[in-house]
Amino acid sequence: MAIKQNASRQELIVAHLTINHNDPVIGTAENAIDLPGNAVVVGGDIVVTTPWNNVTTATLTLGDAASANRYANAVDLKTAARTALTVTGFTHALAESLKALVAQAGTAPTAGSARVTLQYYVIGRSAFTQD
């Protein structure tokens, strides 16, 4: 029996979100990016564009309902840097929101911004076919 080729093609879908120091409810995993059913995350990153300026710690964790840190665990928000997401090929069988959790200690920051970018495709979706 031969492999059955799939002529369906689709572009990667890119979602992004900016989280500012005064946006989140600290210590609460909040809805961040909605994914459709059958979405497979294949890339992305968290870029701290303006470091949080509170005294001790500030971190961002990104996950879903089943795994709070599926894509990122305690990324340092106090340093301007890029952190690649951890991608495993996990399929989100049902539509769901990814959750962002900002945790911090010390005085409240007066500055800070991070951009979350997510690349994914959807199993079964076809935008065009390859001849």
Tab-separated table of C-alpha atoms in Angstrom:
chain	number	residue	atom	x	y	z
A	1	MET	CA	0.000	0.000	0.000
A	2	ALA	CA	1.396	3.408	-0.972
A	3	ILE	CA	1.380	6.638	1.010
A	4	LYS	CA	-1.630	8.737	0.035
A	5	GLN	CA	-0.464	12.264	-0.711
A	6	ASN	CA	-2.441	15.271	0.529
A	7	ALA	CA	-2.685	18.104	-2.035
A	8	SER	CA	-4.310	20.503	0.456
A	9	ARG	CA	-2.205	23.466	1.534
A	10	GLN	CA	-2.576	26.407	3.905
A	11	GLU	CA	-0.441	29.265	5.077
A	12	LEU	CA	0.669	29.432	8.685
A	13	ILE	CA	-1.657	31.525	10.800
A	14	VAL	CA	0.048	34.092	13.004
A	15	ALA	CA	-1.538	35.554	16.122
A	16	HIS	CA	0.098	38.154	18.313
A	17	LEU	CA	-0.654	39.896	21.562
A	18	THR	CA	0.983	42.748	23.444
A	19	ILE	CA	0.898	42.549	27.236
A	20	ASN	CA	1.695	45.773	29.064
A	21	HIS	CA	2.729	45.964	32.720
A	22	ASN	CA	-0.689	47.320	33.766
A	23	ASP	CA	-2.865	44.961	31.657
A	24	PRO	CA	-2.994	41.632	33.503
A	25	VAL	CA	-4.577	40.641	36.770
A	26	ILE	CA	-1.400	39.538	38.541
A	27	GLY	CA	-1.400	35.876	39.532
A	28	THR	CA	-4.423	35.008	37.361
A	29	ALA	CA	-4.178	32.922	34.185
A	30	GLU	CA	-6.093	35.050	31.689
A	31	ASN	CA	-7.366	34.274	28.192
A	32	ALA	CA	-4.673	35.472	25.792
A	33	ILE	CA	-4.979	33.954	22.296
A	34	ASP	CA	-7.923	31.954	20.955
A	35	LEU	CA	-7.158	28.819	18.942
A	36	PRO	CA	-9.627	26.913	16.759
A	37	GLY	CA	-10.165	23.190	17.124
A	38	ASN	CA	-7.433	21.053	15.512
A	39	ALA	CA	-4.838	23.834	15.817
A	40	VAL	CA	-1.200	22.766	16.026
A	41	VAL	CA	1.260	25.383	17.277
A	42	VAL	CA	4.494	25.171	15.281
A	43	GLY	CA	6.363	28.269	16.413
A	44	GLY	CA	6.347	31.552	18.198
A	45	ASP	CA	8.081	33.596	20.816
A	46	ILE	CA	7.801	36.041	23.679
A	47	VAL	CA	9.745	39.257	23.164
A	48	VAL	CA	10.185	41.597	26.115
A	49	THR	CA	10.271	44.966	24.355
A	50	THR	CA	10.329	47.080	27.526
A	51	PRO	CA	11.529	45.335	30.701
A	52	TRP	CA	9.272	45.380	33.772
A	53	ASN	CA	10.801	47.787	36.275
A	54	ASN	CA	9.513	46.384	39.571
A	55	VAL	CA	11.994	45.591	42.317
A	56	THR	CA	12.197	41.791	42.427
A	57	THR	CA	10.630	39.397	39.885
A	58	ALA	CA	8.194	39.411	36.977
A	59	THR	CA	7.510	36.345	34.811
A	60	LEU	CA	5.131	35.216	32.069
A	61	THR	CA	3.863	31.659	31.670
A	62	LEU	CA	1.860	30.580	28.590
A	63	GLY	CA	-0.214	27.428	28.391
A	64	ASP	CA	-3.705	26.044	28.077
A	65	ALA	CA	-6.396	24.475	30.256
A	66	ALA	CA	-4.597	21.114	30.400
A	67	SER	CA	-1.032	22.390	30.865
A	68	ALA	CA	-0.462	25.838	32.349
A	69	ASN	CA	3.089	26.017	30.954
A	70	ARG	CA	2.739	24.069	27.683
A	71	TYR	CA	4.438	26.806	25.614
A	72	ALA	CA	6.445	28.906	28.081
A	73	ASN	CA	7.350	28.644	31.754
A	74	ALA	CA	8.253	31.671	33.887
A	75	VAL	CA	9.833	33.785	31.141
A	76	ASP	CA	11.749	36.677	32.735
A	77	LEU	CA	9.967	39.974	32.018
A	78	LYS	CA	12.660	42.082	33.682
A	79	THR	CA	15.145	41.593	30.825
A	80	ALA	CA	14.710	42.735	27.217
A	81	ALA	CA	15.064	39.470	25.309
A	82	ARG	CA	13.414	36.975	22.976
A	83	THR	CA	12.358	33.551	24.254
A	84	ALA	CA	11.228	30.918	21.751
A	85	LEU	CA	8.070	29.024	22.659
A	86	THR	CA	8.340	25.320	23.443
A	87	VAL	CA	6.471	23.498	20.675
A	88	THR	CA	5.768	19.774	20.744
A	89	GLY	CA	3.267	19.139	17.950
A	90	PHE	CA	0.366	19.016	20.413
A	91	THR	CA	-3.052	19.200	18.700
A	92	HIS	CA	-5.720	21.328	20.385
A	93	ALA	CA	-8.644	19.045	19.533
A	94	LEU	CA	-11.223	21.615	20.651
A	95	ALA	CA	-11.264	25.385	20.306
A	96	GLU	CA	-9.768	27.015	23.374
A	97	SER	CA	-7.967	30.085	24.667
A	98	LEU	CA	-4.318	29.958	25.546
A	99	LYS	CA	-3.752	31.323	29.039
A	100	ALA	CA	-1.152	33.911	30.008
A	101	LEU	CA	-0.110	34.141	33.637
A	102	VAL	CA	1.942	37.113	34.803
A	103	ALA	CA	3.488	36.642	38.236
A	104	GLN	CA	5.425	39.340	40.012
A	105	ALA	CA	6.840	40.192	43.402
A	106	GLY	CA	7.959	43.470	44.852
A	107	THR	CA	6.650	46.909	44.050
A	108	ALA	CA	4.227	47.289	41.153
A	109	PRO	CA	5.970	48.124	37.875
A	110	THR	CA	5.418	51.465	36.163
A	111	ALA	CA	6.805	50.269	32.827
A	112	GLY	CA	6.997	47.020	30.913
A	113	SER	CA	5.749	45.467	27.700
A	114	ALA	CA	6.023	42.060	26.030
A	115	ARG	CA	4.807	40.732	22.695
A	116	VAL	CA	3.605	37.142	22.317
A	117	THR	CA	3.632	35.739	18.765
A	118	LEU	CA	2.140	32.356	17.895
A	119	GLN	CA	2.310	30.437	14.593
A	120	TYR	CA	-0.081	27.572	13.966
A	121	TYR	CA	-1.930	25.591	11.322
A	122	VAL	CA	-5.276	23.814	11.478
A	123	ILE	CA	-5.554	20.115	10.638
A	124	GLY	CA	-8.191	19.557	7.950
A	125	ARG	CA	-8.178	23.157	6.689
A	126	SER	CA	-7.294	23.829	3.066
A	127	ALA	CA	-6.735	27.251	1.503
A	128	PHE	CA	-5.639	25.868	-1.881
A	129	THR	CA	-4.304	22.703	-3.485
A	130	GLN	CA	-0.866	21.878	-4.806
A	131	ASP	CA	-1.002	20.454	-8.329
